[in-house]
Every structure is written in C-alpha cells, then in structure tokens.
Coordinates of C-alpha atoms and ligand atoms in Angstrom, one line a residue:
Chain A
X207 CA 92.4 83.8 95.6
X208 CA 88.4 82.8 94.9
X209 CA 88.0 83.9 98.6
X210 CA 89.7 87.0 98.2
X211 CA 88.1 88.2 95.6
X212 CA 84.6 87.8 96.8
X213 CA 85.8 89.5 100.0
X214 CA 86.9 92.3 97.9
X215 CA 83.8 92.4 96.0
X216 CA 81.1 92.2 99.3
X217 CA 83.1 95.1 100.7
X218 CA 82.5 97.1 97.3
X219 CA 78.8 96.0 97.8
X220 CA 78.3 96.9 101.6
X221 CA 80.3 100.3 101.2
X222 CA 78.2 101.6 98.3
X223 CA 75.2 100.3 100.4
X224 CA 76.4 101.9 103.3
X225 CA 77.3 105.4 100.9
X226 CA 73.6 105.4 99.9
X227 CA 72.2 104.7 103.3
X228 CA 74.1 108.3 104.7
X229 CA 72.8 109.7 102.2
X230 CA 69.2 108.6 103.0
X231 CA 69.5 109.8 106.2
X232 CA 71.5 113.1 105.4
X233 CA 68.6 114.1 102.9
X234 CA 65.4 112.8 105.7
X235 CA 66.9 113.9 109.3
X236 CA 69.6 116.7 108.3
X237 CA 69.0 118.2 105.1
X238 CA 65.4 118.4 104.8
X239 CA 65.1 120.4 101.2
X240 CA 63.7 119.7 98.0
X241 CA 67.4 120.7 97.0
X242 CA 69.3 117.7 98.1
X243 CA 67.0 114.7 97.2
X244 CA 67.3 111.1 98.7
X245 CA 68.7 108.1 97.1
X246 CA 65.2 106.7 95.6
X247 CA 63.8 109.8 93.5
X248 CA 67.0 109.7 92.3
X249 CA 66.9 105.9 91.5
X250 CA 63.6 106.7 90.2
X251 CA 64.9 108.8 87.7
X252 CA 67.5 107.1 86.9
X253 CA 65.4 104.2 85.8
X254 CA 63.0 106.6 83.8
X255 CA 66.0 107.7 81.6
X256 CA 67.5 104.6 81.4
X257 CA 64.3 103.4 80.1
X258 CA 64.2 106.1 77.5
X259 CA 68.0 105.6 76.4
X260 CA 68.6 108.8 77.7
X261 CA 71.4 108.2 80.2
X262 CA 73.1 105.5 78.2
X263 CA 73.5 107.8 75.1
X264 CA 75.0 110.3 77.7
X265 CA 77.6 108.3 79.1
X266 CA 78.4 106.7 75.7
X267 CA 78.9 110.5 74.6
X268 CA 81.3 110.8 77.4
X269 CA 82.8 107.9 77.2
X270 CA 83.5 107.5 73.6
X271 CA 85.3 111.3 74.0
X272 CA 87.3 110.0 77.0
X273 CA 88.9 106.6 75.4
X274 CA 89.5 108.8 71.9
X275 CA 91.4 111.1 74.2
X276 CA 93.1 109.1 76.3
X277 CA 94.3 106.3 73.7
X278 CA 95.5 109.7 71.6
X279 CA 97.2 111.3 74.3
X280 CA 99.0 107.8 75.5
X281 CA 100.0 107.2 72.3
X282 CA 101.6 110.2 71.8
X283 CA 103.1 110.1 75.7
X284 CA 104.4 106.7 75.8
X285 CA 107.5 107.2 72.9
X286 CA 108.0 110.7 74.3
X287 CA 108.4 109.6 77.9
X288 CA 110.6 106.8 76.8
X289 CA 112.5 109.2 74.7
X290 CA 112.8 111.9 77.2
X291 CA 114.1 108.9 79.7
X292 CA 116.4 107.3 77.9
X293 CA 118.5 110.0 76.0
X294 CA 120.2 113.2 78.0
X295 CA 119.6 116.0 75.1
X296 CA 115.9 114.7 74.4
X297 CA 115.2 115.3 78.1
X298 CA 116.9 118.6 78.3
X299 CA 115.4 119.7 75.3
X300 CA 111.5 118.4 76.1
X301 CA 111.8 119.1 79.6
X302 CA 110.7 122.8 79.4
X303 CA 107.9 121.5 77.4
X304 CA 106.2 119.2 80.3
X305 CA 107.4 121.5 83.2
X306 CA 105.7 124.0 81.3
X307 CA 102.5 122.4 80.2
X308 CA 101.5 120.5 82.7
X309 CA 101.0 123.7 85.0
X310 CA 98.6 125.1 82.3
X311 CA 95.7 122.7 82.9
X312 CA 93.1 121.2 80.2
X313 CA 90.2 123.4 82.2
X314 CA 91.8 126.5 81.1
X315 CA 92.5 125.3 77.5
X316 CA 88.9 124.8 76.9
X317 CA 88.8 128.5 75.3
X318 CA 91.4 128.1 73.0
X319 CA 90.3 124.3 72.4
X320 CA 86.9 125.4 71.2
X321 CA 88.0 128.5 69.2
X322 CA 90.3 126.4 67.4
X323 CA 87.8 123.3 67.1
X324 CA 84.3 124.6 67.5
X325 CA 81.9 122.8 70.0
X326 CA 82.5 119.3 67.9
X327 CA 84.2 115.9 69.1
X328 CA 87.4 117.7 68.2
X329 CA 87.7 120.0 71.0
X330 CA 86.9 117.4 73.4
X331 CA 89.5 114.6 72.2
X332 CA 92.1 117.5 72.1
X333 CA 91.6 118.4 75.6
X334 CA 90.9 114.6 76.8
X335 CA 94.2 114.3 75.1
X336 CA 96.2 117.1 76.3
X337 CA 95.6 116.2 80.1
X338 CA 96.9 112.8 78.8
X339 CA 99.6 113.6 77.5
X340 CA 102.2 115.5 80.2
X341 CA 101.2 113.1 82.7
X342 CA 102.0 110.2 80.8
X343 CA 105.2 111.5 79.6
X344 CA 106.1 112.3 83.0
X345 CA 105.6 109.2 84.2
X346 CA 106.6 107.1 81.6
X347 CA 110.6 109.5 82.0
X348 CA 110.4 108.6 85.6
X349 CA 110.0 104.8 84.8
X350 CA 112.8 105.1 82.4
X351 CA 114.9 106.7 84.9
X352 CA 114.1 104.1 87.7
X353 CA 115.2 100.8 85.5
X354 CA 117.7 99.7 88.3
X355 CA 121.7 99.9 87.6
X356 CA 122.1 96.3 87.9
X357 CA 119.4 95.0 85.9
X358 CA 121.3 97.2 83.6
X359 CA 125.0 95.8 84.1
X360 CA 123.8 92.3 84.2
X361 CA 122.6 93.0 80.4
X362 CA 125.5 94.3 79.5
X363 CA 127.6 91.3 81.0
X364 CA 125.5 89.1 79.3
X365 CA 126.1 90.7 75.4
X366 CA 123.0 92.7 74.9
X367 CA 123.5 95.7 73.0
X368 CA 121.9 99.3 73.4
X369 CA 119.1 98.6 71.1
X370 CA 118.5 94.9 72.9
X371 CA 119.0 96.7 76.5
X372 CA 116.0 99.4 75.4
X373 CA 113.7 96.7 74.3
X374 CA 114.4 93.9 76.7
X375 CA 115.4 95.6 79.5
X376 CA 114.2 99.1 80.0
X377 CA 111.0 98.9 78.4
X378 CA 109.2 96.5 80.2
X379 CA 110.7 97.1 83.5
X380 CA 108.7 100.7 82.6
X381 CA 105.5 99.2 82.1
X382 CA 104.0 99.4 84.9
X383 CA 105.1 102.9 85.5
X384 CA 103.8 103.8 82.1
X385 CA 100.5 101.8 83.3
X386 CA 100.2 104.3 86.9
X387 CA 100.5 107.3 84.5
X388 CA 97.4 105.9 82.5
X389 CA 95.7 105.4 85.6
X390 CA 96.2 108.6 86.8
X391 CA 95.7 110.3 83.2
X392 CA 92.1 108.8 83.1
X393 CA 91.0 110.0 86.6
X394 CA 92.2 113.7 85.3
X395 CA 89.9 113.2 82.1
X396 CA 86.9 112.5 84.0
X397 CA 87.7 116.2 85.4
X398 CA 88.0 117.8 82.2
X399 CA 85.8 115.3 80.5
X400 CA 82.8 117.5 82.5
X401 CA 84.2 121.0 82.4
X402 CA 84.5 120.9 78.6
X403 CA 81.0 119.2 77.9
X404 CA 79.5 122.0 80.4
X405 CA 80.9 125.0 78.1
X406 CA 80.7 123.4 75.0
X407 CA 79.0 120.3 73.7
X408 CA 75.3 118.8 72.8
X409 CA 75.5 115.5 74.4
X410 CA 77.3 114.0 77.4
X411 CA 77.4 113.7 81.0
X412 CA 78.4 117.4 81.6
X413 CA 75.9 118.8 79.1
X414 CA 73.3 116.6 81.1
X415 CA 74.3 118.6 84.1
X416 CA 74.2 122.1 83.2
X417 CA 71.0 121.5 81.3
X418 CA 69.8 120.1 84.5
X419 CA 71.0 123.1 86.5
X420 CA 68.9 125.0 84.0
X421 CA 65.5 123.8 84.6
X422 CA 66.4 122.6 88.1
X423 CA 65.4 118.6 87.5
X424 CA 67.7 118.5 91.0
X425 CA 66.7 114.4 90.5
X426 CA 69.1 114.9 87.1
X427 CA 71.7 116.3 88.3
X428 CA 72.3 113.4 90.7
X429 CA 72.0 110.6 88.5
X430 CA 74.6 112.4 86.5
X431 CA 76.8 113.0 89.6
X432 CA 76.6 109.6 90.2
X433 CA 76.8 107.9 87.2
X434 CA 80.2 110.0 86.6
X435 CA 81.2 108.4 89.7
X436 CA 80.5 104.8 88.9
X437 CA 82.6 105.1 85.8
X438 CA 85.4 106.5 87.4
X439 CA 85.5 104.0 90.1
X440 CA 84.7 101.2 87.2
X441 CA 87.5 102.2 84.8
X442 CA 89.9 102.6 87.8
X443 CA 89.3 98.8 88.9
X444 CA 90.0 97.9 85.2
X445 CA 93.6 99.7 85.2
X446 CA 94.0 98.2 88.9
X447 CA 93.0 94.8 86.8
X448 CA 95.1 95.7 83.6
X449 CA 98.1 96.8 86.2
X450 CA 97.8 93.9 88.4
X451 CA 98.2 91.6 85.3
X452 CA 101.1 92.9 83.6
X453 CA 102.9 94.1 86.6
X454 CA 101.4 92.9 89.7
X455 CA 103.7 90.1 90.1
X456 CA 106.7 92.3 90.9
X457 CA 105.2 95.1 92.2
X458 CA 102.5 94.4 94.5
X459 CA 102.0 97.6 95.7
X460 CA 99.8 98.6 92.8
Chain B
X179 CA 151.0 86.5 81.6
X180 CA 148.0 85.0 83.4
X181 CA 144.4 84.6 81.8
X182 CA 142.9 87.5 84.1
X183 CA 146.1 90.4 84.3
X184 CA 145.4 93.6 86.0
X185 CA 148.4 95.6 85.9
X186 CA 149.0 98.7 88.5
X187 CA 145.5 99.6 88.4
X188 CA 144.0 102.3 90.3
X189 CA 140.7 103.7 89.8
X190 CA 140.2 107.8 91.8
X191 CA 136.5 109.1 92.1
X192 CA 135.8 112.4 90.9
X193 CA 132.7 113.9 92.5
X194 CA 131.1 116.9 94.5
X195 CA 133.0 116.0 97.4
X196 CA 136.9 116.3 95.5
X197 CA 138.7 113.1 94.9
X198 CA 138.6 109.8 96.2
X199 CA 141.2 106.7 95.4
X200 CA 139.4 103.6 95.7
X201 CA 141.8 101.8 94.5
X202 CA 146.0 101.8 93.8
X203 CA 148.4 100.2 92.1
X204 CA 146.1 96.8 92.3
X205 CA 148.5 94.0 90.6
X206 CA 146.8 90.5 90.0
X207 CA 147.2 87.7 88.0
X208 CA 144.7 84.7 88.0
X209 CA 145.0 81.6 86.3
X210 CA 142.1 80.1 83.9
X211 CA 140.1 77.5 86.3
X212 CA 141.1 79.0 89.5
X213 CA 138.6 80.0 92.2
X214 CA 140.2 83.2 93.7
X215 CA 138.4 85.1 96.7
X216 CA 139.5 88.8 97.1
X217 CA 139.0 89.1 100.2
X218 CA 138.9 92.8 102.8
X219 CA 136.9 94.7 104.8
X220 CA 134.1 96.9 103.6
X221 CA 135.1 100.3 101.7
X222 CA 138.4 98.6 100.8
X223 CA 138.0 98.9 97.1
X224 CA 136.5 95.0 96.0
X225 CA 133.7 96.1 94.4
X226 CA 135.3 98.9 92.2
X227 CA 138.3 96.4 91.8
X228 CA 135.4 93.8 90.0
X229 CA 133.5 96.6 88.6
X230 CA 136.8 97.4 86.3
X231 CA 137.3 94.5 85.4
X232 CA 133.5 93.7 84.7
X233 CA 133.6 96.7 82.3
X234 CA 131.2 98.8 83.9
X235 CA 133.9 101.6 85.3
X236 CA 137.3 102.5 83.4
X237 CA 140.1 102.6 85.5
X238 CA 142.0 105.7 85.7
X239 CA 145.6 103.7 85.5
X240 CA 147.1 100.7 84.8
X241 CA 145.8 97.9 82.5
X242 CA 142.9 95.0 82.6
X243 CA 143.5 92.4 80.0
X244 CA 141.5 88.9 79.7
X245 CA 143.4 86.4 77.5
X246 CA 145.4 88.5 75.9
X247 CA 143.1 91.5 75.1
X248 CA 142.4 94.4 77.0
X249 CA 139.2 95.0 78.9
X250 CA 137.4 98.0 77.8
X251 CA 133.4 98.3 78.9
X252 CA 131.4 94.9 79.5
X253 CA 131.0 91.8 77.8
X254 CA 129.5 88.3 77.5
X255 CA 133.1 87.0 78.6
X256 CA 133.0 88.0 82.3
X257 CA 129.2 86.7 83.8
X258 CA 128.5 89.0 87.0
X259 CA 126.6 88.1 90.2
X260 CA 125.8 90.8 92.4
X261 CA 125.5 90.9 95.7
X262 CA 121.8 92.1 95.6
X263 CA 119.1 90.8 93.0
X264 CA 118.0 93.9 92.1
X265 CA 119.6 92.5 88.9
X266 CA 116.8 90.0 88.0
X267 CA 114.5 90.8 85.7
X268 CA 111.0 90.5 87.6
X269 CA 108.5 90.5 84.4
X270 CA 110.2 87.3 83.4
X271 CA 110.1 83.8 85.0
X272 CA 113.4 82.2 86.6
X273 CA 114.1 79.9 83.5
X274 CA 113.4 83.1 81.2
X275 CA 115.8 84.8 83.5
X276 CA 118.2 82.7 83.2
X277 CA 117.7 81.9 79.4
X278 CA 117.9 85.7 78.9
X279 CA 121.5 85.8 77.6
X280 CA 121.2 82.8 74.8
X281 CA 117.5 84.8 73.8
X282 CA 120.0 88.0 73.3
X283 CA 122.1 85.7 71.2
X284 CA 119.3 84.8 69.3
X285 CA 119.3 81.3 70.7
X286 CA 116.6 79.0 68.8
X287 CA 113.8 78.5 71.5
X288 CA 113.8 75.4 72.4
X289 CA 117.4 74.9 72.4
X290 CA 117.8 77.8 75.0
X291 CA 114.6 76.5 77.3
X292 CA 116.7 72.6 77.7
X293 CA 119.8 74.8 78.3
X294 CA 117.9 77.1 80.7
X295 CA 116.5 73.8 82.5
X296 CA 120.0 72.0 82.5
X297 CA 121.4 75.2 85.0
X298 CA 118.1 75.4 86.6
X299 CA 118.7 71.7 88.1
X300 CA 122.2 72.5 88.9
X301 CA 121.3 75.1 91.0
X302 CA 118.7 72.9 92.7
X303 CA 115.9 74.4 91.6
X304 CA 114.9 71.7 88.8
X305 CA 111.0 72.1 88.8
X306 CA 110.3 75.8 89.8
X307 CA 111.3 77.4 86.7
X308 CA 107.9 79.0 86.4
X309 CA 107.9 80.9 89.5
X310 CA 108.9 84.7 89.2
X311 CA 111.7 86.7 91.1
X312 CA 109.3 87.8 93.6
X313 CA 107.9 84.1 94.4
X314 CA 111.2 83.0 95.6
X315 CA 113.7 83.3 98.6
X316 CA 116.7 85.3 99.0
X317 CA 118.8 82.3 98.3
X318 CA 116.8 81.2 95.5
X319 CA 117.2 84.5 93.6
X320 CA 121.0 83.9 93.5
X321 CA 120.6 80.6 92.9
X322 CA 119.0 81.9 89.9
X323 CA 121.8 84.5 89.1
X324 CA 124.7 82.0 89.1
X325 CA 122.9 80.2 87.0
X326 CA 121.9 83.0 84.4
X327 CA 125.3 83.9 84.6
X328 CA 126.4 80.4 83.8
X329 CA 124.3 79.7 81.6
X330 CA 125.5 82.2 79.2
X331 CA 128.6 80.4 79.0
X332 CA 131.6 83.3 80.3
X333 CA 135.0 82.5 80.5
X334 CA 135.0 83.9 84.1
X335 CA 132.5 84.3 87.0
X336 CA 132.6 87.9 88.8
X337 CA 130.9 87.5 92.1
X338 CA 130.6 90.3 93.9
X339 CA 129.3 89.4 97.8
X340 CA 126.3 86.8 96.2
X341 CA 126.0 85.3 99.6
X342 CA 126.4 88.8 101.8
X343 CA 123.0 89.3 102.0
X344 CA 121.5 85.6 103.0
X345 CA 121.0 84.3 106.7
X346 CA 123.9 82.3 107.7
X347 CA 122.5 79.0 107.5
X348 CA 121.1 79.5 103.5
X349 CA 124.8 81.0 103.4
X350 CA 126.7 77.4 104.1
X351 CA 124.2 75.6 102.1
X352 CA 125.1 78.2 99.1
X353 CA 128.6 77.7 99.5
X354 CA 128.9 74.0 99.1
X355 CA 126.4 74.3 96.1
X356 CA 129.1 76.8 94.8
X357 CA 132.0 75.0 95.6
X358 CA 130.4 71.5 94.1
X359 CA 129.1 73.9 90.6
X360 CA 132.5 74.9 90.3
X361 CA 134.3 71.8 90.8
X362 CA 131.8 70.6 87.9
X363 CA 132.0 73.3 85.1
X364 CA 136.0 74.5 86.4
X365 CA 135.2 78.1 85.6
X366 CA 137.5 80.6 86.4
X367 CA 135.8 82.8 89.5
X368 CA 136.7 86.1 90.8
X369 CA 134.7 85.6 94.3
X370 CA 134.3 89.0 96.8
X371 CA 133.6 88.4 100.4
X372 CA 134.1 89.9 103.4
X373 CA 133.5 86.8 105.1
X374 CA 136.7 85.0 106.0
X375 CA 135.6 81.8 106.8
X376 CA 133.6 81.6 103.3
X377 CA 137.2 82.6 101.5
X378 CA 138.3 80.0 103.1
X379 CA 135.9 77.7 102.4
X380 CA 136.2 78.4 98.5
X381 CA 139.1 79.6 97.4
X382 CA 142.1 77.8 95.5
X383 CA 144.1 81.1 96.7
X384 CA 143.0 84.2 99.1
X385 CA 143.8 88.0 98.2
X386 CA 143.5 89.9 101.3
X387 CA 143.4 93.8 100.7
X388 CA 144.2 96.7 102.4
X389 CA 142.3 99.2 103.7
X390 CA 141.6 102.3 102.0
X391 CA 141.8 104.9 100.5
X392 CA 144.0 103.6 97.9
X393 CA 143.2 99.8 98.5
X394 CA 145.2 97.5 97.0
X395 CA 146.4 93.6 97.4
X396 CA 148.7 93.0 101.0
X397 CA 149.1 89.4 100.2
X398 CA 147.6 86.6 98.4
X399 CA 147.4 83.2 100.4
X400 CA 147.2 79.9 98.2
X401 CA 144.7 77.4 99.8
X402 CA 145.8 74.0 99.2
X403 CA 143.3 72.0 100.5
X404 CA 141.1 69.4 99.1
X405 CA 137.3 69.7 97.9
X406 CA 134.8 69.8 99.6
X407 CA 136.5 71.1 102.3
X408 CA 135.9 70.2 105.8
X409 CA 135.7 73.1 108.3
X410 CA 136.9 72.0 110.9
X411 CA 140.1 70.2 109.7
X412 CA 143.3 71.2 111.0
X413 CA 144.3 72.6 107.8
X414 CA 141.1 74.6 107.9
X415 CA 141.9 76.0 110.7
X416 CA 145.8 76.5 109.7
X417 CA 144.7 78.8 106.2
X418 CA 142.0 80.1 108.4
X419 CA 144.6 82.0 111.3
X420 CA 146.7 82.8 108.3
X421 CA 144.7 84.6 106.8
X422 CA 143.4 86.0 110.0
X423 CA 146.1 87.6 111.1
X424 CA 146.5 89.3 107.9
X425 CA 143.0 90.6 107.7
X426 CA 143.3 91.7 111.3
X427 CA 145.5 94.4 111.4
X428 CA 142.6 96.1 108.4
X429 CA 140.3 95.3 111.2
X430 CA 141.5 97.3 113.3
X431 CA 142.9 99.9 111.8
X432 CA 139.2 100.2 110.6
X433 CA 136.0 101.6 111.9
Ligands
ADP645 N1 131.0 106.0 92.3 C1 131.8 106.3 93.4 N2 132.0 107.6 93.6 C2 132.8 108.0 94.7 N3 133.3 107.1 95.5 C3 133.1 105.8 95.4 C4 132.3 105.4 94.3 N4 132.2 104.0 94.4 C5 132.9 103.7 95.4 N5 133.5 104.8 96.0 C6 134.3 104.8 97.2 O1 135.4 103.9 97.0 C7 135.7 103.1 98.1 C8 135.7 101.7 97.8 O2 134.3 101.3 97.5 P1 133.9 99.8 97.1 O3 134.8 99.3 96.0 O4 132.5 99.8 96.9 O5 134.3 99.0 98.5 P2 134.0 97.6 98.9 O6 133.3 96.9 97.8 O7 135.3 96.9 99.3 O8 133.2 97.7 100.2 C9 134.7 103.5 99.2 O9 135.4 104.5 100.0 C10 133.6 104.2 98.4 O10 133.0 105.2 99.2
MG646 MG1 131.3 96.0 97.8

C-alpha cells in the first residue's frame, strides 16, 4: 500500500518534471519567440507574485467562487437526481428540464448571469452553480436507476419498507455515482470558472489573464495557465481520494 | 393443506415480443421442515415459479398461500438466495450484511452484531466478518447470503441456483455445509438447481419439471435417504437414475 503510493507519487513527480523539461526545449530549440517563454521566467514570476500575495489572492478569488458554486449546485442536484431516479412522474416531469439545460452551457449564461447579478460574487456562484447542477442531477438519476434488482428484492425479502429500501439501500449504493458527477461537475467549473472572471470580475485567475493579455506580461499569463492547472489536477486527486474512500472498496474502477 | 400451497399457478409474460407462459397450472405442496429441490432444465420456469412465491412477480392464476395466508408481494417470511451476489450490499461489511435484516427491524446493536457473528461461524466464516463483498470469493459471498438470509429468521429458505455459479469443487463443499445448516436449524427450503446430482444430494423430495413454455411439475421423487448422504451409495445411485430418466426426456427434447 506504502509502496504504492510513493510509486504513484514519484510518477506525479517525474511526469511534471518531464512536462516542464518539453517545454524548455519547445521554447529554446523550436519556438524561439519572446511569445512562448520557458519554464524559468515563468517560475521567476511566479515567485515575484507569490512574494507579493498576488497570485495567492487570485486563486483564493477563484477558488472561494468555485467551492460556493459547486457545494450550491450539488446541494441542489443531489435531492433532485435522487428524486428524478427514484419516482416515474418526477422524472418525466424534470426530464425536459436537464435535457434542456444541460445543452445550454454556463459560457453562454454569462450574459444573462451578469445582467441579472452585476459583475459581483453573485454572478459567478450562479454560473459555478448552474454547470453543477444538470450534471449532478444526471448523474445522481443514473445511480438511482443502476441500484441492482436483487440488492433490491433481497431488501424486500428481508422486511424493509420503501422508506427503509430508499435510505438503506438505494442511497448509498448511489454514492459513488453521485461522487463521479461531482468529480466531473468541478472539472466543468474550472472551464467556466475562467470564462466568467474574463468578462466580468475584479479578482481571480481569469481576470489575471485577460489583464495579462492587456499589457502583454506573456510571463503572467503562464503562471496563471498553470496555476489553473495545478488546481484542477489537485482537486481532482482529492475527489479520486474522497471517491476511493467511500466507494473504492466496491468499485475499484474509480 | 401443506405449509407452502401453490395451487394451479401459472404466471404468462406480457412484453414487446406478445405473450409468453412461463409457467402452467404449477400444483405443489411442501411440508414445514422439508428440503425440497425443484429441479429442470434451464428456461423451464424455476426461477419465475420462486419469484411468485418470493413476492416479487404476481401470478397471473392460481393461488400462493404460506401457512394459511395468501402470498401477495415479498416478505420477511420467505428469506431469498440468489443465484448471483449482485444482491449484497458492497458499502457494508459481511457481518453488516448479514445483520442487515435485524438493523431493518430495529434490532438493539449489540444484540444484532452476536446474532450476526453466531450465522457468521455457521457458515464457516467465524473471524472474517470485517472483510467487504468485494474481498471475498465466489463461495464466500453465498456463504454470506445464506446466512443474511438466516439470520433474519424466515419461515422458509428460497434458493434460487446459490451454487450455479461456483467451480465444482467450492460447489460440493457448499453443499455438505448446506445439507449440515439445514439438518441444524430444520428450515423449510425451496432449493432450484439444475444440477441433478446436487438435488440429489439435498433433497428430502425431488420436483422435476417440464420443459417449457408452460412449465410445470412432471413428478415429484421422495429421497429417502439418510444425512449426510453418501454419493456413491447404492441408494444414491438408485434416486439418482430415477430421477434421471425423468429429467432426460426435458433433455432432449431441449436445445
Ligand atoms: N420478465 C420476463 N418477461 C418475459 N419472459 C420471461 C420473463 N422472465 C422469464 N421469462 C421467460 O420465462 C421462461 C422461464 O424463465 P425462468 O423462470 O427464468 O426459467 P429457469 O429459471 O427455469 O431457467 C423463459 O422462457 C424466460 O425467457
Ligand atoms: Mg433460473
């Protein structure tokens, strides 16, 4: 297990190393322009705004926006996925709803978002939340739907009742369906996370990047790219984590 | 009337493809303590015949009645093992498994863990309550049905194939663990196999069916031989061609 582990966490090691060392030679022997920096300016300036706070109140802007979002839109998901799963007129009635929604993506709600919330917090939660929401639902349904017959029967045979076969039974064997959907929720707020700071917001990772683009501090834009990067890759090892734990055991898949 | 009665039933499927009778006119009386093996080849109609009288499908004639009342939708009187263990319930531990139906009752805690532990050891798994579904064998996961079903306390046993899916030697050792649990708690059992020697091997009587559509019971065979029964006695053998050369002719006929 100890073994494992540090294997898994020397390959993380030598394939960022290895990441970074293409780049170096992409931006010496191919690239060539002031345009596409290499890895140590970049560092460089990465250190100089960590130094000044900078980058930290960035990603904390980001961040805090993201988990508001997300924990808004799953909580709202979660009983309406179990809900559309488990009862025939809820689904046919909500169905339209999802199948509808979820083709209309957070990116092009940021309009309406900000006309009906300005440029504050408000906008961004709603739109973290919204790309949440349909995905979660969705997935949560299909967990519902996927509780197997049998563990179903055997319930029964045994004297639970509907309410018992719900709690016991269905719900937690949807858990770690309702944990993928997360999973797969946060990835798609990182993507909207960045479109809606870049039309409308003071602070954040995406306002770092237009303003970047603005006065062409190419070094900026990178350490933006790639701290956006390292938080998606971070928070999607603590879902594997979070997934692993609660459902791992009978599902290792995941 | 016996403890188990079904009466004339038939069950027809309704689906895309028209109709289908699974089963017709299926007669059957058991006795309380007996171990009876419905025994036929595959498609013949066991599983819907248990799956009636489990509650989970209404037939579409004739009666069900257990002690007196009818059957109508499942209950903690008839325990089910099926033949796969899909049925476990993989987020909780064997002896949480198998504690699951006294925890439904509202069992006090530590009440339903020494009762979970006493069916844990008679399934010969004493020790390994801990482990989840997906850290144990094939044979171990059924171990752990028969004794979540046991444990719950049914007045009869539906088993529906438990052994169909194990290797042959985890299959024998099953068996005599079977044959040994029942001779100790003399709970009525409604065994399915398709396995002749294993009906054999179990049963107090034998219902062969006939092939389908429409399956229903050809003959019933009384095995009276003693426990634990030795496979290669003569009487064995005798029950064994009996029943043989009833189930042969559903062989055949089949495909
Ligand atoms: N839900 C169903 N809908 C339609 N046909 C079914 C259904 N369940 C079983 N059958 C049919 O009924 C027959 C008997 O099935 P089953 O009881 O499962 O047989 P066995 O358990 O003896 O192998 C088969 O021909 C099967 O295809
Ligand atoms: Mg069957």
């Amino acid at each position: 297990m100890l073994t494992s582990r540090a294997a898994t966490i020397a390959g993380y090691v030598a394939g960022f190393a290895l990441l970074f060392l293409v780049w170096h030679l992409a931006s010496v022997f191919l690239v060539r322009s002031v345009l596409f920096p290499s890895p140590w300016p970049v560092f460089e300036r990465a250190w100089v705004l960590i130094e000044d706070s900078i980058l930290q109140e960035q990603i904390l802007a980001s961040m805090r926006r993201i988990l508001q979002g997300f924990l808004l839109g799953s909580l709202i998901g979660i009983p309406i996925g179990l809900a559309i799963g488990s009862f025939r007129p809820v689904r046919l009635l909500l169905e339209p709803w999802t199948e509808f929604f979820r083709f209309i993506p957070a990116v092009a709600m940021i309009t309406v978002a900000v006309i009906w919330f300005g440029i504050g917090e408000e906008s961004k939660v709603f739109l973290i939340a919204y790309t949440t929401v349909f995905v979660v639902i969705i997935s949560t349904a299909a967990g519902v739907g996927a509780v197997g017959r049998d563990k179903i029967r055997a319930a029964q045979s045994m004297g639970a009742s509907q309410l018992q076969i719900f709690a016991l039974v269905a719900l937690p064997a949807t858990v770690p369906y309702i944990l993928t959907g997360m999973r797969v929720a946060m990835a798609n707020a990182f993507v909207t996370i960045v479109a809606a700071e870049l039309v409308a917001s003071n602070d954040g990772l995406g306002k770092m990047l237009w303003d970047a683009r603005l006065f062409m501090q190419i070094e900026d834009i990178f350490v933006a790219l790639i701290s956006l990067g390292l938080l998606g890759f971070a928070t999607d090892r603590v879902f594997r984590l979070l997934i692993r734990a609660f459902a791992g055991r009978f599902n290792p898949t995941m | 009337m016996g403890f188990v009665a079904l009466d004339g039933v038939g069950k027809v499927f309704r689906g895309r493809t028209g109709a289908w009778e699974a089963v017709r006119d299926f007669t059957l009386s058991l006795d309380e303590g007996e171990f009876f093996c419905l025994l036929g080849t595959s498609g013949c109609g066991k599983t819907t015949v248990l799956n009636m009288l489990a509650g989970f499908e209404a037939p579409t004639s004739g009666r069900i009645m257990l002690d007196g009342r009818p059957v109508s939708g499942p209950g903690a009187d008839r325990g089910v093992v099926f033949q796969g263990h899909d049925s476990l319930y993989d987020w909780l531990t064997a002896l949480d498994n198998i504690a699951f139906g006294l925890r439904l009752r509202g069992t006090p805690k530590a009440e339903r863990r020494a009762t979970a532990e006493r069916f844990l050891k008679m399934v010969g798994l004493a020790g390994q309550g801990a482990k989840h579904p997906s850290e144990l064998s094939g044979g171990m996961k059924q171990r752990i049905q028969i004794a979540r079903a046991l444990a719950n306390d049914p007045r009869i046993l539906l088993m529906d194939e438990p052994f169909g899916a194990l290797d042959a030697m985890t299959r024998a050792v099953l068996q005599g663990e079977l044959s040994r649990i029942w001779a100790e708690t003399r709970k009525t059992v409604l065994f399915i196999t398709h396995d002749l020697e294993e009906a054999v091997a179990l049963a107090t009587r034998i219902g062969v069916m006939k092939r389908g559509p429409g399956g229903t019971l050809k003959a019933v065979v009384p095995v009276d031989l003693p426990f634990p029964r030795d496979r290669t006695s003569d009487g064995f053998m005798r029950v064994f061609r009996e029943v043989h050369a009833l189930i042969h002719e559903e062989i055949h006929g089949a495909h």
